[in-house]
GROMACS .gro file of C-alpha atoms in nm:
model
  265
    1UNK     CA    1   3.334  11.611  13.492
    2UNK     CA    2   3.255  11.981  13.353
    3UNK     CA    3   3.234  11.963  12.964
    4UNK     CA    4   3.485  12.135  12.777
    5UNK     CA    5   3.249  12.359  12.559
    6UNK     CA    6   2.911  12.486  12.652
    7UNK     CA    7   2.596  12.387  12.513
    8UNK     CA    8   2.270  12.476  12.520
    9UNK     CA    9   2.014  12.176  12.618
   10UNK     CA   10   1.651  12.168  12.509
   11UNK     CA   11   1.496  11.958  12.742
   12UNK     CA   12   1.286  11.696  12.570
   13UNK     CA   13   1.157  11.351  12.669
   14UNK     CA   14   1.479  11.124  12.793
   15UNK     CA   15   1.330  10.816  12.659
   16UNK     CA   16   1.533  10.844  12.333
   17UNK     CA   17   1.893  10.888  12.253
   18UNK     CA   18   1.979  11.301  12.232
   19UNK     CA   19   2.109  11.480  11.984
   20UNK     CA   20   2.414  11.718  11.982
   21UNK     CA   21   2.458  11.979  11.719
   22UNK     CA   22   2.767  12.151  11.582
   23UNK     CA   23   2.756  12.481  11.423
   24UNK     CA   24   2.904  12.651  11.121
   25UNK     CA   25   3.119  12.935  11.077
   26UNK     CA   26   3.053  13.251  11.212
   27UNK     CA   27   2.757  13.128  11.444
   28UNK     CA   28   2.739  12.968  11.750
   29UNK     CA   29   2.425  12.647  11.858
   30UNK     CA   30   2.118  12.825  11.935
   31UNK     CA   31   2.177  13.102  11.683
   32UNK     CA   32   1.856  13.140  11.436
   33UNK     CA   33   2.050  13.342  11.225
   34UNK     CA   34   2.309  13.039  11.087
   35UNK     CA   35   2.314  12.806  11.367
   36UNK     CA   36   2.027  12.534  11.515
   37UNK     CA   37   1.801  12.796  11.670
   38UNK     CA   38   1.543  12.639  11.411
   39UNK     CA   39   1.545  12.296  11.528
   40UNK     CA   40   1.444  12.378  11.896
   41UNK     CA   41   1.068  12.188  11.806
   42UNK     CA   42   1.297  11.854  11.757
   43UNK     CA   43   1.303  11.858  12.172
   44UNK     CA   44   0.945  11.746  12.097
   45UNK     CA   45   1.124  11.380  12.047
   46UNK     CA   46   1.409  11.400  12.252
   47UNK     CA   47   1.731  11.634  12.470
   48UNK     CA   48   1.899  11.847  12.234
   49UNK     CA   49   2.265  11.992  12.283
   50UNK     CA   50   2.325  12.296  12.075
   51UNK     CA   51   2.709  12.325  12.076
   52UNK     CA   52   2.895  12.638  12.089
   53UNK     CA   53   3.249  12.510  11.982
   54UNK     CA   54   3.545  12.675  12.116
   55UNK     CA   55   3.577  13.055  12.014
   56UNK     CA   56   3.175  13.071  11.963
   57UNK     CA   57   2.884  13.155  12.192
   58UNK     CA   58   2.960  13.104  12.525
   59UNK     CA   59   3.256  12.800  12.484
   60UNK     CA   60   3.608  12.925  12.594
   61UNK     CA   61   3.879  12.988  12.362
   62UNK     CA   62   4.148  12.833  12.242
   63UNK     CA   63   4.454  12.833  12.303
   64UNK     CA   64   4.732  12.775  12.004
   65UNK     CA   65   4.787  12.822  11.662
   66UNK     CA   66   4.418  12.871  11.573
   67UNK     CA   67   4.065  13.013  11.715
   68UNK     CA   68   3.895  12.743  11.612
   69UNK     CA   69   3.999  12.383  11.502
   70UNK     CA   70   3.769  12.092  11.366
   71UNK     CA   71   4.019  11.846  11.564
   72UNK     CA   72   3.978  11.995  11.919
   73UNK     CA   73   3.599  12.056  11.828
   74UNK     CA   74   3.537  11.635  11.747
   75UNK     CA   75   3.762  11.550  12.070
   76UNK     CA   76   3.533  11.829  12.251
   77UNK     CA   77   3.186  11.644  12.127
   78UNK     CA   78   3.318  11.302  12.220
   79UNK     CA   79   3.217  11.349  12.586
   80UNK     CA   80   2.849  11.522  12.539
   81UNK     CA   81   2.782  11.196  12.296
   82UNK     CA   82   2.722  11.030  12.670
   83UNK     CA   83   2.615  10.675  12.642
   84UNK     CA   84   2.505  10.749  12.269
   85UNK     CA   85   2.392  11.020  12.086
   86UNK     CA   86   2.257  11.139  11.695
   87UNK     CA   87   2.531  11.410  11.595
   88UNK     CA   88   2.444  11.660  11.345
   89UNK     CA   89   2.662  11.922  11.196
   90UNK     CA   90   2.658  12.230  10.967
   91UNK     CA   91   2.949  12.339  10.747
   92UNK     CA   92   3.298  12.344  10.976
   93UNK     CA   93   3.066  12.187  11.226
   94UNK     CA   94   3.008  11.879  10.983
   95UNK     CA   95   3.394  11.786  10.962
   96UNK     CA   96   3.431  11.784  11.319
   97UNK     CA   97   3.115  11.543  11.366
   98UNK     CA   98   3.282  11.305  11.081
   99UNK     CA   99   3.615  11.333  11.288
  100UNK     CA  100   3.402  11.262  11.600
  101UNK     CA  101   3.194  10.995  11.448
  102UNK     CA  102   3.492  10.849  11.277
  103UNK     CA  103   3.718  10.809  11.626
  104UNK     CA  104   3.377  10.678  11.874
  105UNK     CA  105   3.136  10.542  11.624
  106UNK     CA  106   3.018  10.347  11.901
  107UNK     CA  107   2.875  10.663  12.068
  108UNK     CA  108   2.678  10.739  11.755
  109UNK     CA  109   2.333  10.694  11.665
  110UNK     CA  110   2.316  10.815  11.335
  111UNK     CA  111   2.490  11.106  11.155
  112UNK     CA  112   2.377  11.414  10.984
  113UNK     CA  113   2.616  11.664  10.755
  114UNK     CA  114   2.444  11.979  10.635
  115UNK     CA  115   2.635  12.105  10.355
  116UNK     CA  116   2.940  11.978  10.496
  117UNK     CA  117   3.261  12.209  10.432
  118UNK     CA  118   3.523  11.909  10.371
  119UNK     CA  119   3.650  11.957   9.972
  120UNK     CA  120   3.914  11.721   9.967
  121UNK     CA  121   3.730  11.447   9.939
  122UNK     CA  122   3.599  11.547   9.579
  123UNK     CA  123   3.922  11.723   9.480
  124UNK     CA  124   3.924  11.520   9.153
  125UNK     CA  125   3.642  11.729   9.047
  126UNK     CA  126   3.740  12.051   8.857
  127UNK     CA  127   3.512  12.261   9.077
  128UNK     CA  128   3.634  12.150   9.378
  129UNK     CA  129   3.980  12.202   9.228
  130UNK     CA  130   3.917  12.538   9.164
  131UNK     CA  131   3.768  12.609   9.520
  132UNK     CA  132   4.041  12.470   9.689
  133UNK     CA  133   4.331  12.639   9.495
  134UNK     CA  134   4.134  12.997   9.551
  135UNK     CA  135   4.098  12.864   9.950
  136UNK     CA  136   4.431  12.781   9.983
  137UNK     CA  137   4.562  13.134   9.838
  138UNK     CA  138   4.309  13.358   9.978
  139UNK     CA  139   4.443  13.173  10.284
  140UNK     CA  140   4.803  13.236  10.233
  141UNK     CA  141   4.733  13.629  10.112
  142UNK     CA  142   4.536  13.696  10.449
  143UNK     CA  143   4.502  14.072  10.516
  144UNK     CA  144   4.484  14.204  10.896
  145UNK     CA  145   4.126  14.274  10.948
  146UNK     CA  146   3.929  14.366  11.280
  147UNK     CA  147   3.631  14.111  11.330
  148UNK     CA  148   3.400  14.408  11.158
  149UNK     CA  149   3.604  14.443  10.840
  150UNK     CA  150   3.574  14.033  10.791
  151UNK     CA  151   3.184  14.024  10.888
  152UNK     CA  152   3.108  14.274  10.672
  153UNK     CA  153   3.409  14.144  10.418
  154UNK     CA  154   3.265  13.805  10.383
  155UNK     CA  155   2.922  13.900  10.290
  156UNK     CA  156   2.990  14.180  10.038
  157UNK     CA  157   3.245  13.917   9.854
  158UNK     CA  158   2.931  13.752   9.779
  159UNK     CA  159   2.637  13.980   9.762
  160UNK     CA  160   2.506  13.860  10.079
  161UNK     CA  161   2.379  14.143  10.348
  162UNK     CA  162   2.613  14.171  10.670
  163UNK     CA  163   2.416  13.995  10.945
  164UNK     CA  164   2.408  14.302  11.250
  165UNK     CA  165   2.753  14.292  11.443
  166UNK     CA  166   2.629  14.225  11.808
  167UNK     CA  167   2.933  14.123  12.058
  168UNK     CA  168   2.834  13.714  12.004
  169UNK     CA  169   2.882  13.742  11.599
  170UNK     CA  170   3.171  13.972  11.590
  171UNK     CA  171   3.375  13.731  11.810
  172UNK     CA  172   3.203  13.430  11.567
  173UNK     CA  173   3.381  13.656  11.332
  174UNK     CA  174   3.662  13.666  11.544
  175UNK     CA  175   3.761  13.285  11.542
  176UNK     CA  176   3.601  13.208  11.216
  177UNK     CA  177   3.929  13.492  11.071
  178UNK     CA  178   4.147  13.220  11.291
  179UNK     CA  179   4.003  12.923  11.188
  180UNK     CA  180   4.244  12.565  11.109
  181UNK     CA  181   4.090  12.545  10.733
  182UNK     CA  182   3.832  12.281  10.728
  183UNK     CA  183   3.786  12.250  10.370
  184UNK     CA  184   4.129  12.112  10.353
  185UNK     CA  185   4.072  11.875  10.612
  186UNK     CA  186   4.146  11.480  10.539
  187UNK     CA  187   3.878  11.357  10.686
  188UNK     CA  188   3.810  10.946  10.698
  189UNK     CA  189   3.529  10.808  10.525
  190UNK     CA  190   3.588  10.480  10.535
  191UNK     CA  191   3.460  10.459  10.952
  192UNK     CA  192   3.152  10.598  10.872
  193UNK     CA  193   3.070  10.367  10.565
  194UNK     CA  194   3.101  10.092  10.784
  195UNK     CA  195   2.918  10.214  11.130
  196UNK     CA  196   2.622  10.068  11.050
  197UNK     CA  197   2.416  10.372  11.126
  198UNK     CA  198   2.249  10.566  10.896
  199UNK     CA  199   2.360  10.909  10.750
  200UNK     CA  200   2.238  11.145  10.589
  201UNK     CA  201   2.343  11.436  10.393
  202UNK     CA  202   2.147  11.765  10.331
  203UNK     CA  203   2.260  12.014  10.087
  204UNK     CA  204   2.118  12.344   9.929
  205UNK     CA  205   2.008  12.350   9.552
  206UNK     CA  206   2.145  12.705   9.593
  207UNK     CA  207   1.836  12.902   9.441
  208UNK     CA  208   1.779  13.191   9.548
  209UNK     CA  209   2.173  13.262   9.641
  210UNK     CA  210   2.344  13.562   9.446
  211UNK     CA  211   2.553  13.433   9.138
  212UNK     CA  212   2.886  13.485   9.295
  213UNK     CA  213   2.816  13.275   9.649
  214UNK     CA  214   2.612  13.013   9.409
  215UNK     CA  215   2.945  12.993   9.197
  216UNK     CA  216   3.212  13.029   9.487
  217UNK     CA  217   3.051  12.833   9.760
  218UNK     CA  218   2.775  12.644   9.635
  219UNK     CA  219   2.887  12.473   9.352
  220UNK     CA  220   3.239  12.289   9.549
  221UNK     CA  221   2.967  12.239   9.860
  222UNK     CA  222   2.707  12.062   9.659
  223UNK     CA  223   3.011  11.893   9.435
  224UNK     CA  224   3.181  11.777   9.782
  225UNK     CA  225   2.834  11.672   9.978
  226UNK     CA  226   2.754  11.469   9.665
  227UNK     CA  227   3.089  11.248   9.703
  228UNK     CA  228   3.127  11.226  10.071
  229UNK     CA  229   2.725  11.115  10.059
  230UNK     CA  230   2.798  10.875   9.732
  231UNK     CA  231   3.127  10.695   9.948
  232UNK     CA  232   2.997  10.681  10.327
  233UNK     CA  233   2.648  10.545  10.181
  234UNK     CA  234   2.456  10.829  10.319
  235UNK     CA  235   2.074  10.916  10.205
  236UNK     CA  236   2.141  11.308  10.035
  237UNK     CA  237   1.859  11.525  10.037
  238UNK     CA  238   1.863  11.804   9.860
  239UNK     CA  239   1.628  12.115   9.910
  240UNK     CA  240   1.579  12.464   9.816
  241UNK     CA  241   1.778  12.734   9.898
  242UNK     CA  242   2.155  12.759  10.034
  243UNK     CA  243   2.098  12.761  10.451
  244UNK     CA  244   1.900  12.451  10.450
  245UNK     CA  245   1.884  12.409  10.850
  246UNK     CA  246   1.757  12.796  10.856
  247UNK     CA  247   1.577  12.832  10.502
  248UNK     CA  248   1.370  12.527  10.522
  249UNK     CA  249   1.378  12.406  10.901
  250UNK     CA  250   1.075  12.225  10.893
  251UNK     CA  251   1.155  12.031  10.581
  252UNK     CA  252   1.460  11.915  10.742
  253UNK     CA  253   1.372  11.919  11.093
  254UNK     CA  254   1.112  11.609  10.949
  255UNK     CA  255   1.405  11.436  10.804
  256UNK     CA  256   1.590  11.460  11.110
  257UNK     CA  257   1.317  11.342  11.300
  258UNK     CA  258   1.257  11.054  11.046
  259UNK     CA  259   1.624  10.981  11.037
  260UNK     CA  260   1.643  10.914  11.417
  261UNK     CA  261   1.325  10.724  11.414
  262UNK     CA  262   1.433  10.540  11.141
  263UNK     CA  263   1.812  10.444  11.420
  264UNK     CA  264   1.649  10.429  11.712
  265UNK     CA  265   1.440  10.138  11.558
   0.00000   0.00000   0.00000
């Protein structure tokens, strides 16, 4: 049976269960620029799949009331989990591999979230409650923007430099404008608490970011990643920076590898 997305395999040794990533926003699997480019040495250990979801990279599109949904993206994993699998994701990619992980936790190895972009979960807390209110407005209040106006939209907002607009990121750009909201996603934590594999979480301390992202993004993210790792009993690592997968690969690219160790035992 084809796959429904494509992916990008890393051949490693096949004595070990793989490990399928899911991407963020705006990126696609083997991008080094957001995505898992940067953990192409963990084939050292084992197969990697680096996922484009739907809309990204080199995956179709989709078809309906969004470019790109965290529901069709977990049922699209299920299949590439084969036999068994360690999912990681990053950001939108994270609440699809919860949903994923969540529905087939039978297919799952362990789980890793990377500043994962669920806020509901913490919406108690006043930060959160204050991201998601601005979400949900900014949301309603869209303006019509070509793919270039939201790239280079999205990074001024926050003091970040536009990444360049080659044809790959401006349709990222292109489904990320589309996108089913996955910050407002109700995602269940109660499967994953009691898997039985480990998780972990891995969020940014943010340093380094510009004040405005720090206080916009980073502060629900870390708030939300704290909760969703306190409730699913997840280890949370937290290191420097605010792209933890890009900024520090090899810091986390060890506590992936020590994380899968740690479930394949």
């Amino acid at each position: 049976m084809t796959p429904p997305v494509h992916a990008t395999v890393v051949e490693g040794p096949t004595g070990a269960p793989p490990a399928v990533f899911l991407h963020g926003v705006l990126s696609w699997g083997d991008d080094e620029v957001y995505g898992f480019g940067n953990q192409r040495p963990l084939a050292a250990c084992r197969r990697l799949l680096l996922v484009d979801r739907r809309g990204y990279g080199d995956s179709p599109d989709l078809d309906g009331p969004h470019r790109s949904d965290y529901v069709v993206d977990a049922e699209d994993v299920i299949p590439l989990l084969g036999d068994g699998a360690h999912l990681v994701g990053h950001s939108y990619g994270a609440v699809a591999a919860m949903l994923a992980a969540a529905a087939r936790p039978d297919l799952v190895r362990s789980l890793c979230l990377v500043q994962p972009g669920a806020l509901r979960p913490a919406e108690g807390h006043p930060v959160v409650a204050d991201a998601l209110a601005r979400a949900r407005a900014a949301t309603a209040a869209m303006p019509d923007l070509t793919p270039e106006d939201y790239l280079r939209l999205s990074t001024d907002a926050v003091g970040l430099p536009a990444p360049e607009p080659t044809p790959h990121r401006l349709r990222a750009a292109r489904a990320t404008m589309g996108e089913r909201p996955c910050w407002d996603a109700d995602v269940p934590l109660e499967p994953l608490a009691a898997a039985g594999w480990p998780v972990l979480v891995v969020l940014g301390d943010w340093t380094g970011a510009p004040a405005r992202y720090r206080r916009l993004a980073g502060e629900p993210l870390i708030a939300a990643g704290g909760e969703i790792a306190w409730r699913v009993g997840a280890e949370l690592l937290t290191v420097p920076g605010y792209y933890p997968h890009v900024q520090r690969a090899e810091q986390v690219n060890a506590a992936l590898e020590a994380l899968w160790a740690r479930a394949d035992a």
